[in-house]
mmCIF file of C-alpha atoms and ligand atoms in Angstrom:
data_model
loop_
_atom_site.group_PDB
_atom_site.id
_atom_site.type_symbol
_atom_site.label_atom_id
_atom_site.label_comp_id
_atom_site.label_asym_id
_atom_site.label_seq_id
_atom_site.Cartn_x
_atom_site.Cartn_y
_atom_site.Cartn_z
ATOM 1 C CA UNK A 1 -47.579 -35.150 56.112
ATOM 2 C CA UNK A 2 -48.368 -32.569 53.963
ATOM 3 C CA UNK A 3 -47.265 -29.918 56.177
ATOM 4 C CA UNK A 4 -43.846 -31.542 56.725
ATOM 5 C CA UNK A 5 -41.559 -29.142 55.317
ATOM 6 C CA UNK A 6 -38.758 -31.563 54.563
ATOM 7 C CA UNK A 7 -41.488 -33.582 52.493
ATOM 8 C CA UNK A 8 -42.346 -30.654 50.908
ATOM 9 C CA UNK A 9 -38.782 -29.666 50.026
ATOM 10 C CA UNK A 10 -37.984 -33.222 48.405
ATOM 11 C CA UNK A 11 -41.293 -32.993 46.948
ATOM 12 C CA UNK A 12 -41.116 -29.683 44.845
ATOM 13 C CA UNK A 13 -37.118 -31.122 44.222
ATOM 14 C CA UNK A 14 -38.435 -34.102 42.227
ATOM 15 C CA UNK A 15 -41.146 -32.428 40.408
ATOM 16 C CA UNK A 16 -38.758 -29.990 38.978
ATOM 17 C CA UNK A 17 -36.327 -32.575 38.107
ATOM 18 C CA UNK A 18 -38.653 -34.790 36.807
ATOM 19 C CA UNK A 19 -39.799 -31.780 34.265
ATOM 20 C CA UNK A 20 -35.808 -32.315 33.116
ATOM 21 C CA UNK A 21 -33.094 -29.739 32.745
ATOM 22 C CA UNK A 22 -31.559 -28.749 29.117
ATOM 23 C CA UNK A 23 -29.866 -25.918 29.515
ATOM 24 C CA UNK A 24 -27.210 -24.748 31.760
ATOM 25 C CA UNK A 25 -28.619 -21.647 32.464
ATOM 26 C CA UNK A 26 -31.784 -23.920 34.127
ATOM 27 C CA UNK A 27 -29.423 -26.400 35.816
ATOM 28 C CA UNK A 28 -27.629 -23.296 37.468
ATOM 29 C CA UNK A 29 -31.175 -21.885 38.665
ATOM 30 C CA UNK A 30 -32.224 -25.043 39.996
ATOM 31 C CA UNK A 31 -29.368 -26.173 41.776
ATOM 32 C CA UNK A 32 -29.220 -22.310 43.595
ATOM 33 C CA UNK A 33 -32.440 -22.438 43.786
ATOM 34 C CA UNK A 34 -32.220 -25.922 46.607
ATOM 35 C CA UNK A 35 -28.202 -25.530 47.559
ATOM 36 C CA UNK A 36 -27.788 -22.171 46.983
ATOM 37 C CA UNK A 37 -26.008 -20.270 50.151
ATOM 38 C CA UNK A 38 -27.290 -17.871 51.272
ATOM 39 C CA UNK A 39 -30.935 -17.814 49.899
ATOM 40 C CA UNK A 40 -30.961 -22.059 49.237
ATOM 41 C CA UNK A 41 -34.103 -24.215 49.954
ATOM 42 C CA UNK A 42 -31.527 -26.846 51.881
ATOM 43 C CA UNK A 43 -30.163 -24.432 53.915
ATOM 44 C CA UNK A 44 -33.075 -22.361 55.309
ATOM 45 C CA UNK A 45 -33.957 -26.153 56.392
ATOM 46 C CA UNK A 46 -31.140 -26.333 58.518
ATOM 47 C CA UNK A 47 -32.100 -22.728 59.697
ATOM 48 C CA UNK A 48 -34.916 -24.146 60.951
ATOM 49 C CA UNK A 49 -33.648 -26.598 63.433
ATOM 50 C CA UNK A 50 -32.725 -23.670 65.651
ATOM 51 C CA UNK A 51 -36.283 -23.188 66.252
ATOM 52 C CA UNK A 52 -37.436 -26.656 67.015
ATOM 53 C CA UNK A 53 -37.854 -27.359 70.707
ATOM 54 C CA UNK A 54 -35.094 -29.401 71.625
ATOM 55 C CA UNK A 55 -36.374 -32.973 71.765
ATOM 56 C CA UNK A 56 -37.204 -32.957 67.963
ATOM 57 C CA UNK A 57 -33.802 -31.487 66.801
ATOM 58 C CA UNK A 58 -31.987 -34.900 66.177
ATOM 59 C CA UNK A 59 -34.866 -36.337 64.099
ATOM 60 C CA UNK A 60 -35.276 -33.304 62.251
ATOM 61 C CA UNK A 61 -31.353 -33.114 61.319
ATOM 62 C CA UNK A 62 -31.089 -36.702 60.452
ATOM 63 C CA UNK A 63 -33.998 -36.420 57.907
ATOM 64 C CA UNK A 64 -33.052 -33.064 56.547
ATOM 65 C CA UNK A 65 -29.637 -34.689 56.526
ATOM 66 C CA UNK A 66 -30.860 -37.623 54.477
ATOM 67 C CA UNK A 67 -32.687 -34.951 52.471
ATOM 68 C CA UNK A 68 -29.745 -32.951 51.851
ATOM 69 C CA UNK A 69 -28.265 -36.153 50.360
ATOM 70 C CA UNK A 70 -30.399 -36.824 47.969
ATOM 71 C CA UNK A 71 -30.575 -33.169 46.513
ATOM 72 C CA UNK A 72 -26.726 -32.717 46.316
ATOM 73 C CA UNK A 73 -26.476 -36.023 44.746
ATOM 74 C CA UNK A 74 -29.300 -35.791 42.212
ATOM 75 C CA UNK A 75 -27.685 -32.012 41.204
ATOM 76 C CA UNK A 76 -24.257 -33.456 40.658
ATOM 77 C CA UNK A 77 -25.741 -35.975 38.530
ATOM 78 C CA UNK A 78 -27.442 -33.467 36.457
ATOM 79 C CA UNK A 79 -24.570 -31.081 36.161
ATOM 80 C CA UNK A 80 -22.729 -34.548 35.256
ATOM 81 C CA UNK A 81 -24.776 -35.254 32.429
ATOM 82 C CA UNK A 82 -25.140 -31.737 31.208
ATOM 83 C CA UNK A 83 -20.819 -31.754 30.904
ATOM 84 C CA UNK A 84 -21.560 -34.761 28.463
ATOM 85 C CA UNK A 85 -23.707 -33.153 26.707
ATOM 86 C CA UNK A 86 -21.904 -29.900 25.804
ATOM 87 C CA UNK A 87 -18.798 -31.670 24.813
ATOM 88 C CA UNK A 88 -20.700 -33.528 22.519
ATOM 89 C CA UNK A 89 -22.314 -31.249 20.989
ATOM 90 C CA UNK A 90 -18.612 -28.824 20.853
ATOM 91 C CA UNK A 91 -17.304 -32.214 19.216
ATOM 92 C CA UNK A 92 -19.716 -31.847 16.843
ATOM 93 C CA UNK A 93 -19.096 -28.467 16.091
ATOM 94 C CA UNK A 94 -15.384 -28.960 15.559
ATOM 95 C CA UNK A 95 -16.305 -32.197 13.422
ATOM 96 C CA UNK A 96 -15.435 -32.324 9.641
ATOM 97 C CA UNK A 97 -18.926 -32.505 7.241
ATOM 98 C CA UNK A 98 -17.217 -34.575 4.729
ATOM 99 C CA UNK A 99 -20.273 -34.187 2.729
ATOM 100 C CA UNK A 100 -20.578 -30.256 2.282
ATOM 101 C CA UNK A 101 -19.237 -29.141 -0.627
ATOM 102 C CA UNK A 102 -15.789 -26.851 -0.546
ATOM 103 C CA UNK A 103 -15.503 -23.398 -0.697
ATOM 104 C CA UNK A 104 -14.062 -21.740 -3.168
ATOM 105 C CA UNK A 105 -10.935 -20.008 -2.387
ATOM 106 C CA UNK A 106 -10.653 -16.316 -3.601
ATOM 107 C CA UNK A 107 -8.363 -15.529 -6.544
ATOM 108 C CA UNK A 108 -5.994 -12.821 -6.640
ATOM 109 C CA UNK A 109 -5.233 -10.832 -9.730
ATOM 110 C CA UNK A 110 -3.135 -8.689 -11.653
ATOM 111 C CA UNK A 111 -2.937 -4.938 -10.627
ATOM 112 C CA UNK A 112 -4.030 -3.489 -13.647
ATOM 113 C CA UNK A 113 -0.389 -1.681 -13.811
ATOM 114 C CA UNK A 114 1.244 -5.283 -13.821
ATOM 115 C CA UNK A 115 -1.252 -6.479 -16.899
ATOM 116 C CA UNK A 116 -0.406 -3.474 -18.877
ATOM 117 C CA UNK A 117 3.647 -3.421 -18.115
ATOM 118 C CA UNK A 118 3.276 -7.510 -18.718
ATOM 119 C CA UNK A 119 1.716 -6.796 -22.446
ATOM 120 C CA UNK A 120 3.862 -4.365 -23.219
ATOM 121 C CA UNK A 121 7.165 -6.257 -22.391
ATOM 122 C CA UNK A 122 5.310 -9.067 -24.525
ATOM 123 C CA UNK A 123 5.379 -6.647 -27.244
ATOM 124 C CA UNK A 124 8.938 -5.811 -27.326
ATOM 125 C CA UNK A 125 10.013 -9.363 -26.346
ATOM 126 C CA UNK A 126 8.412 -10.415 -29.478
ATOM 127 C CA UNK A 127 10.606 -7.804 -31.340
ATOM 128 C CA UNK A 128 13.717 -8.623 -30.101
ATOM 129 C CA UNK A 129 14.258 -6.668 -27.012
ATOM 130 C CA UNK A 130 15.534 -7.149 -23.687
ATOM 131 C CA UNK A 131 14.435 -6.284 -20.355
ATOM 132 C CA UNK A 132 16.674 -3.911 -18.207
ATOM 133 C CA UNK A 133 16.036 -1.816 -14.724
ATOM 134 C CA UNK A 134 18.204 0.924 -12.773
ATOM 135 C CA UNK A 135 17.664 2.608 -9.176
ATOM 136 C CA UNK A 136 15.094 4.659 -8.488
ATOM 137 C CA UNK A 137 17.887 6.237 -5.911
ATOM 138 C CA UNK A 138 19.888 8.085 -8.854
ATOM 139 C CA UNK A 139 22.259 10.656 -9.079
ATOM 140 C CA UNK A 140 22.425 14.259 -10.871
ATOM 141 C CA UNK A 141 24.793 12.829 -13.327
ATOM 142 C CA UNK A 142 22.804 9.849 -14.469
ATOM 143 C CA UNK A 143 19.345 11.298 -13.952
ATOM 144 C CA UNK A 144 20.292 15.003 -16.370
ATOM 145 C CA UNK A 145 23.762 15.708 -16.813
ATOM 146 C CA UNK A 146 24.485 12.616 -18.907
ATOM 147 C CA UNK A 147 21.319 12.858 -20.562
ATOM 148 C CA UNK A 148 22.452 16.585 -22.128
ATOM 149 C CA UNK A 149 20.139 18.576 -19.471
ATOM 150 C CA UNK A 150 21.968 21.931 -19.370
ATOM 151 C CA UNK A 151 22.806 23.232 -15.791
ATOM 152 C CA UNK A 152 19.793 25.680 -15.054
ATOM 153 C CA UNK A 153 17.307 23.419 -17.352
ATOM 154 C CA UNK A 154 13.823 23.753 -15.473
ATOM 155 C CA UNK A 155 13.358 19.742 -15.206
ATOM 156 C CA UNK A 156 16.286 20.289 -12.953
ATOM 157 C CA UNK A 157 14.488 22.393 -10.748
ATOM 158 C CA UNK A 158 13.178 21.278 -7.053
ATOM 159 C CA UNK A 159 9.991 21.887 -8.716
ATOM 160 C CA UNK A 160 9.801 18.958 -10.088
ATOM 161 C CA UNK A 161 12.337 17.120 -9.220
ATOM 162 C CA UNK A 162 12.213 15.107 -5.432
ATOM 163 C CA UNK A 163 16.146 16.205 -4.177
ATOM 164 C CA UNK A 164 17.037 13.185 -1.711
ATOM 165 C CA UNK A 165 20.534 14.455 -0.583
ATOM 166 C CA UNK A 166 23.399 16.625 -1.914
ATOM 167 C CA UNK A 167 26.879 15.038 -1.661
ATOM 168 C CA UNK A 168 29.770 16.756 -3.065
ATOM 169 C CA UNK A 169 30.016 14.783 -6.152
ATOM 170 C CA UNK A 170 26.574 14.499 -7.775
ATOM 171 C CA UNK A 171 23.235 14.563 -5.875
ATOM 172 C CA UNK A 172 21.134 12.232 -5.024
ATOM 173 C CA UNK A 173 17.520 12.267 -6.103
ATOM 174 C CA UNK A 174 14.269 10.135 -6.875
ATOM 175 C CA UNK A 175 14.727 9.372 -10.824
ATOM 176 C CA UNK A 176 12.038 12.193 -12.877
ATOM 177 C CA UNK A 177 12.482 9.558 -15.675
ATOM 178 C CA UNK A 178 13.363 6.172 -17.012
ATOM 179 C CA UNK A 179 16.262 7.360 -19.424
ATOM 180 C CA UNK A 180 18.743 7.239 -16.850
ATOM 181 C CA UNK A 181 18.607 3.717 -17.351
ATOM 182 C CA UNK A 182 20.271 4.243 -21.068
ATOM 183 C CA UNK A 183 23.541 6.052 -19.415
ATOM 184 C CA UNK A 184 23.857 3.176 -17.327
ATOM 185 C CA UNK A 185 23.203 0.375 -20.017
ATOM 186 C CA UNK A 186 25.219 2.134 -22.424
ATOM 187 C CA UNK A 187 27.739 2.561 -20.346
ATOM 188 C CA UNK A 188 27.608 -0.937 -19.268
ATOM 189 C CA UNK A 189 27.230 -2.853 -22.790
ATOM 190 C CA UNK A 190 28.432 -0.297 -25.134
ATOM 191 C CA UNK A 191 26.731 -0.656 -28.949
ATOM 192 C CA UNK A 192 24.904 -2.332 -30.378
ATOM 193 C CA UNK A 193 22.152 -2.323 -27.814
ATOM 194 C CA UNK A 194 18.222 -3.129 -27.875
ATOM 195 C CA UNK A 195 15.863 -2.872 -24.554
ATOM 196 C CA UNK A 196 13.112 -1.625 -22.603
ATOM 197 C CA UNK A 197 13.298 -0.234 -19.265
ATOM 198 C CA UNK A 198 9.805 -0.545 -16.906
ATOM 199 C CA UNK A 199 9.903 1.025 -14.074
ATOM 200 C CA UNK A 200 8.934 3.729 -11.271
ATOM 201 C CA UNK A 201 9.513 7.133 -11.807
ATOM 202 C CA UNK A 202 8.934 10.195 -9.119
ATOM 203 C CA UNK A 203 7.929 13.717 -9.578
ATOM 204 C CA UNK A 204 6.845 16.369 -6.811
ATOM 205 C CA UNK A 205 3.526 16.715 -7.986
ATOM 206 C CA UNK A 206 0.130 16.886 -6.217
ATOM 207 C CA UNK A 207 -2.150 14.193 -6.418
ATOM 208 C CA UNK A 208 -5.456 14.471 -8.643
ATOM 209 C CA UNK A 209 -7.173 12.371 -11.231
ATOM 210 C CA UNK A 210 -4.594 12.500 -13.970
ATOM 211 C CA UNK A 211 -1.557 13.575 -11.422
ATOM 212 C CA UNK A 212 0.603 11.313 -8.794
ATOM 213 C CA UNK A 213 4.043 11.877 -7.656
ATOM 214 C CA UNK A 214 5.146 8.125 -8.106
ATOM 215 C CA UNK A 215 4.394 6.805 -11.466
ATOM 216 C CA UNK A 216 5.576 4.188 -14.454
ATOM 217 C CA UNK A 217 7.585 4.398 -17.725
ATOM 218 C CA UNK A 218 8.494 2.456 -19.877
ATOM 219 C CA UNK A 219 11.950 3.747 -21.807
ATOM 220 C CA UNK A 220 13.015 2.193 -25.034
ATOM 221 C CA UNK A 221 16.572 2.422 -26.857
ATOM 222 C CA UNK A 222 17.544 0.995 -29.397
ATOM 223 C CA UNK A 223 21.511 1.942 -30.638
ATOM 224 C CA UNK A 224 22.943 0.217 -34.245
ATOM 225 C CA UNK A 225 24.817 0.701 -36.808
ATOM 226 C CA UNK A 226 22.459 2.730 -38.744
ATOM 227 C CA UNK A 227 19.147 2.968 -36.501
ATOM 228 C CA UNK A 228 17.194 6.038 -38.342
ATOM 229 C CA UNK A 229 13.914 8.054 -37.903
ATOM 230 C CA UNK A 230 12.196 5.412 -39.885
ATOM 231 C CA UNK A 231 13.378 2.459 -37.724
ATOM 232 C CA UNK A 232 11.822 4.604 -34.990
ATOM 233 C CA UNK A 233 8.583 5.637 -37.318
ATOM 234 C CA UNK A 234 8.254 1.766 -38.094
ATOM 235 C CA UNK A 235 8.825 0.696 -34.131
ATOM 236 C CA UNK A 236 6.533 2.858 -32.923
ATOM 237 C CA UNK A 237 3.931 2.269 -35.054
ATOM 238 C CA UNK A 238 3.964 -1.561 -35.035
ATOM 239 C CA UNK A 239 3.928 -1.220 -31.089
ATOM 240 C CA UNK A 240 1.119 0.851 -31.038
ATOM 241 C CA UNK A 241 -0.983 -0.980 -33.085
ATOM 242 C CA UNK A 242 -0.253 -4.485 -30.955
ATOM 243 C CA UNK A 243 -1.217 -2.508 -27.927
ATOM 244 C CA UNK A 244 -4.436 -0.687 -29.208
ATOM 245 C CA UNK A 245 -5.651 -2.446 -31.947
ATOM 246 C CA UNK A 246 -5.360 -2.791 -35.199
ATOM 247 C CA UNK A 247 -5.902 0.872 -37.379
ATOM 248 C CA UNK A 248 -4.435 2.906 -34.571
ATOM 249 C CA UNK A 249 -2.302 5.190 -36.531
ATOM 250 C CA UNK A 250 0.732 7.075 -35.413
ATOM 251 C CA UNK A 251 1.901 11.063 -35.971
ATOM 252 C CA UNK A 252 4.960 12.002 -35.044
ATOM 253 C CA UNK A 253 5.060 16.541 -33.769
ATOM 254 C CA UNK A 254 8.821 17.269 -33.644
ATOM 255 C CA UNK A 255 9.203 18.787 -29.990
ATOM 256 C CA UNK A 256 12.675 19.219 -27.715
ATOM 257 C CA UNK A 257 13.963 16.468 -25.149
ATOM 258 C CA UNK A 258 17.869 17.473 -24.243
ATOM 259 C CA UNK A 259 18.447 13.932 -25.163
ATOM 260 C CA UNK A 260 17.598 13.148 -28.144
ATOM 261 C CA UNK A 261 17.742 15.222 -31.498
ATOM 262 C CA UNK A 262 15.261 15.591 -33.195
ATOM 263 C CA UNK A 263 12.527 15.097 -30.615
ATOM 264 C CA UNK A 264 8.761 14.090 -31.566
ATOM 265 C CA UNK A 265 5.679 14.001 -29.144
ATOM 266 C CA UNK A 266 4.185 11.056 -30.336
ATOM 267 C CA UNK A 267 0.422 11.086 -30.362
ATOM 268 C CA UNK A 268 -1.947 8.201 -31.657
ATOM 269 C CA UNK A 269 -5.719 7.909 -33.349
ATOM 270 C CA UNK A 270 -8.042 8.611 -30.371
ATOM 271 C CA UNK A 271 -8.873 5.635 -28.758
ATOM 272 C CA UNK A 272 -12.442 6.810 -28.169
ATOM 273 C CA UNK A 273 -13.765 8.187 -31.256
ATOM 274 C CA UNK A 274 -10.983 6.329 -33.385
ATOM 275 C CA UNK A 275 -10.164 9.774 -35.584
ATOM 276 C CA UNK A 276 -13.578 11.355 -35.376
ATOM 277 C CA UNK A 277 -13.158 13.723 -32.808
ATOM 278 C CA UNK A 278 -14.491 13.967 -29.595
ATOM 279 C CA UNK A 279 -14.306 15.500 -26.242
ATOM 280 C CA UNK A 280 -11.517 13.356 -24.753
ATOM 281 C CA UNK A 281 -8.942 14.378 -27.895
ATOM 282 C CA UNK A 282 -10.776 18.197 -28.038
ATOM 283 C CA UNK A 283 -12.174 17.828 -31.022
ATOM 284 C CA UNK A 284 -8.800 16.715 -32.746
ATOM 285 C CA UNK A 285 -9.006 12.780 -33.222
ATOM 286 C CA UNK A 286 -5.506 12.611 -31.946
ATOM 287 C CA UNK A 287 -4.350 12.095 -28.340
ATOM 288 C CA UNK A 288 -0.559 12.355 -27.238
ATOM 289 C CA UNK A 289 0.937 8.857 -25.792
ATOM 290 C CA UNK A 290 4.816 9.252 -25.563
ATOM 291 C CA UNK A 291 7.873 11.449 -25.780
ATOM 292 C CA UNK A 292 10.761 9.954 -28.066
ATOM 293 C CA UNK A 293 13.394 10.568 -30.613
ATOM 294 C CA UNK A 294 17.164 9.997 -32.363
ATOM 295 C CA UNK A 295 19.827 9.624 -29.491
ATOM 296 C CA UNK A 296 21.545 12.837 -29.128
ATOM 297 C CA UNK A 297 25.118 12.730 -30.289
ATOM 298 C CA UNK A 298 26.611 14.132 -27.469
ATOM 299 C CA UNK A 299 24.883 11.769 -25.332
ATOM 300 C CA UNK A 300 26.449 8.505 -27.054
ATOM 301 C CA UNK A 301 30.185 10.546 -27.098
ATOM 302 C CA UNK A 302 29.779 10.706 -23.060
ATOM 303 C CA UNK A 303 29.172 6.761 -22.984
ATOM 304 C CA UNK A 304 32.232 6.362 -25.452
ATOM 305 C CA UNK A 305 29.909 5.344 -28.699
ATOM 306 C CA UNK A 306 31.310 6.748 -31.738
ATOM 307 C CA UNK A 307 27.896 8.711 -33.047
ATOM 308 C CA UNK A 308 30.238 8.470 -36.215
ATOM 309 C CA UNK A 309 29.630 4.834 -36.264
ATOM 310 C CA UNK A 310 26.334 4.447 -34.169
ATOM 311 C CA UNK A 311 22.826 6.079 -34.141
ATOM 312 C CA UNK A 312 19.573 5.264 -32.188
ATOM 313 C CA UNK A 313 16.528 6.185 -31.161
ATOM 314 C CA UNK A 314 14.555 5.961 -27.745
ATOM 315 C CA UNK A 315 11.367 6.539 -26.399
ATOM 316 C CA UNK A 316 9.170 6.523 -23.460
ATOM 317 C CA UNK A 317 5.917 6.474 -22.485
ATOM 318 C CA UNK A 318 3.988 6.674 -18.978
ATOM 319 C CA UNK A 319 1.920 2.853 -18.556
ATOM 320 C CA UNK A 320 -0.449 4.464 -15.908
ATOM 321 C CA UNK A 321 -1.701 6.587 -18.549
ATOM 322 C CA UNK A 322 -1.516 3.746 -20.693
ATOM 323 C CA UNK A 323 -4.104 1.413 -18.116
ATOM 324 C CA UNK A 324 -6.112 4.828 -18.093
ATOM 325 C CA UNK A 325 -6.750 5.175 -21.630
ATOM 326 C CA UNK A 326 -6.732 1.206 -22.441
ATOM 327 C CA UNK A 327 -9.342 0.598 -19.962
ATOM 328 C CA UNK A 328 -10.949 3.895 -19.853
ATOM 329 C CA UNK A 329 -11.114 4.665 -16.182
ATOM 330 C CA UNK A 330 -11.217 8.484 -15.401
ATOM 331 C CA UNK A 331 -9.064 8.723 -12.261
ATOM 332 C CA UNK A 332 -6.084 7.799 -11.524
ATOM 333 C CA UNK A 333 -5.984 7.354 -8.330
ATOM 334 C CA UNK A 334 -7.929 4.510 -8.544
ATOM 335 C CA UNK A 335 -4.762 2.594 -9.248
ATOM 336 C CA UNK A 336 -2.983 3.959 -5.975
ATOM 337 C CA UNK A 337 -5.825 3.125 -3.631
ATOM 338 C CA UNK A 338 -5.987 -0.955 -3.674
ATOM 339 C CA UNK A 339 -10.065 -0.468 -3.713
ATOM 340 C CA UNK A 340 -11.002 -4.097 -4.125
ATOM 341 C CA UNK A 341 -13.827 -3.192 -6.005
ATOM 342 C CA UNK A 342 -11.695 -1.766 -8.731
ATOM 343 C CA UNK A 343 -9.349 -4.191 -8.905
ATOM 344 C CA UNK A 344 -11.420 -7.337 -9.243
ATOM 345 C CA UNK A 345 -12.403 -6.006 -12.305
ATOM 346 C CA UNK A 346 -8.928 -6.901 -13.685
ATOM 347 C CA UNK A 347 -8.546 -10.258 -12.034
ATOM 348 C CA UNK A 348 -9.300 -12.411 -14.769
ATOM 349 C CA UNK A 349 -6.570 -10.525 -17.283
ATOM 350 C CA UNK A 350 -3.346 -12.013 -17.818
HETATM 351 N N1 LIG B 1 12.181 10.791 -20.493
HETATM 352 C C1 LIG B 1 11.154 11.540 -21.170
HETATM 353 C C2 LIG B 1 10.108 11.990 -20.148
HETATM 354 O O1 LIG B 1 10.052 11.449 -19.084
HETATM 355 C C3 LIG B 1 10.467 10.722 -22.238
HETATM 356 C C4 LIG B 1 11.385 10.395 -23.371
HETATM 357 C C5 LIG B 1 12.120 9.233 -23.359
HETATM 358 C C6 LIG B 1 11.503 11.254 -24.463
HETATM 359 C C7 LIG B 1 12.954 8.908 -24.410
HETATM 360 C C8 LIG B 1 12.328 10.957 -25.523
HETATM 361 C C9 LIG B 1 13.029 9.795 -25.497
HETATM 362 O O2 LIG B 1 9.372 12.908 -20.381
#
């Protein structure tokens, strides 16, 4: 009966199911391959029966009938057994391995400007001073006038200075500095006062390596009865030292800020060559690290402080030039740019 095609059909069917089917991709072959539509094994059987001669038609049909049967019955208990098998093996997937050690969650950090403001608040902490902020949204008033900037001073100037609006009374800018912050504590608290002042600070300038137009301070005031140049000497000094090291020494250059009198540029041994000179300090052994000085009279007579029975000094230094020098990295943009790389370095600081 070799040449009977139904045979043959059911024949070739078992053989290939007998070999087994493990994927879906060879179940979906298969089953086209014998029930498929248009091109199907099965079908082109019943094709056939058109052809027969008339008498042989119903024994034909019933077998390729019975045939028919077995293949569609045999496929859906393949493709039945194939389902169990995939959700199985997607339940084993999803299963938890108990046994496989963890993973290691990542660790943020500190942003190298947070480590550096954090240690120097430590500093003054330690020394007795407290912690105050302002807006970054100031006024004319708070930002120069009170601070003794004369009208047509060049800080004033939209050069520098990022103008945010100009209301009748006193306009509103971006702060250029962190001393505005002593008109409004002053005014606040009156005498005696001690604090720092962190904070962000704004200037229009371009962007480069040692250049950004936001920025941080730190401003420092200190107001007693009888606060001198050697309180501020002695401060400055002792800071200095906690924040670079031991044998950092401290020179004071008179220079002019409207608000205090007299002004120094305070520079510091050179971190690099520690005094011997070197490219980074040209050659000097000295580099400059903050702006400071004795309150100006006229500024504690516009907060109502008798300069009569008050002095003080304040300071204030920039801590992005701070992180640059402390950790000597030679662009600061670096600490705008949120490079990973870079700032894992500073993860493990505190
Ligand atoms: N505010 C000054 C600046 O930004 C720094 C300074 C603060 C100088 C306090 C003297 C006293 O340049």
């Amino acid at each position: 009966m070799a040449s009977d095609p139904i045979q043959a059909l059911l024949g070739s069917f078992r053989e290939e199911i007998g070999r087994g089917v493990s994927t879906r991709g060879e179940f979906e072959r298969l089953k086209g391959r014998f029930l498929g539509r248009e091109k199907g094994l099965v079908p082109e059987l019943f094709a056939r029966l058109k052809t027969l001669p008339p008498g042989e038609r119903g024994a034909f049909g019933a077998r390729a009938n019975a045939a028919k049967t077995e293949i569609e019955e045999a496929v859906r208990r393949l493709g039945a057994e194939l389902e169990r098998r995939e959700a199985a093996s997607r339940d084993r997937a999803a299963a938890v391995d108990v046994t496989l050690p963890g993973r290691r969650p990542r660790r943020g950090g500190l942003h190298p400007i947070t480590v550096v403001r954090r240690r120097i608040e430590d500093i003054f902490l330690r020394m007795g001073y407290s912690i105050a902020d302002g807006p970054e949204l100031e006024n004319d008033f708070h930002n120069f006038e009170a601070l003794n900037f004369p009208p047509e001073h060049p800080a004033r100037d939209a050069q520098d200075t990022l103008l945010v609006d100009r209301p009748a009374a006193s306009p509103l800018l971006l702060r250029t500095h962190t001393s505005p912050v002593q008109i409004r504590e002053m005014r606040k608290h009156g005498a005696p006062l001690r604090l720092i002042v962190p904070g962000r600070v704004y200037r229009k300038d371009e962007v480069d390596a040692t250049h950004s137009p936001v920025f941080h301070q730190v401003e420092g005031l200190v107001v007693d009865h009888g606060i001198s140049m050697a309180d501020l000497k002695g401060t400055i000094a002792a800071f200095l030292e906690a924040l670079f090291g031991k044998g950092t020494k401290t020179r004071f250059i008179p220079t002019f800020f409207p608000f205090v009198e007299p002004g120094v540029d305070v520079s510091m041994t050179c971190i690099f060559c520690r005094g011997d000179g070197c490219p980074k300090c040209k050659g000097s052994g000295w580099i400059e690290i903050m702006g400071a000085g004795m309150v100006h009279p006229r500024v504690l007579q516009g907060v109502a402080i008798d300069p009569e029975e008050y002095t003080g000094f304040a300071f204030g230094l920039g801590i992005d030039r701070v992180a640059l020098l402390k950790y000597g990295f030679p662009d600061l943009r670096l600490l705008f740019e949120g490079d990973e790389r870079f700032l894992a370095q500073f993860a493990g600081e505190a």
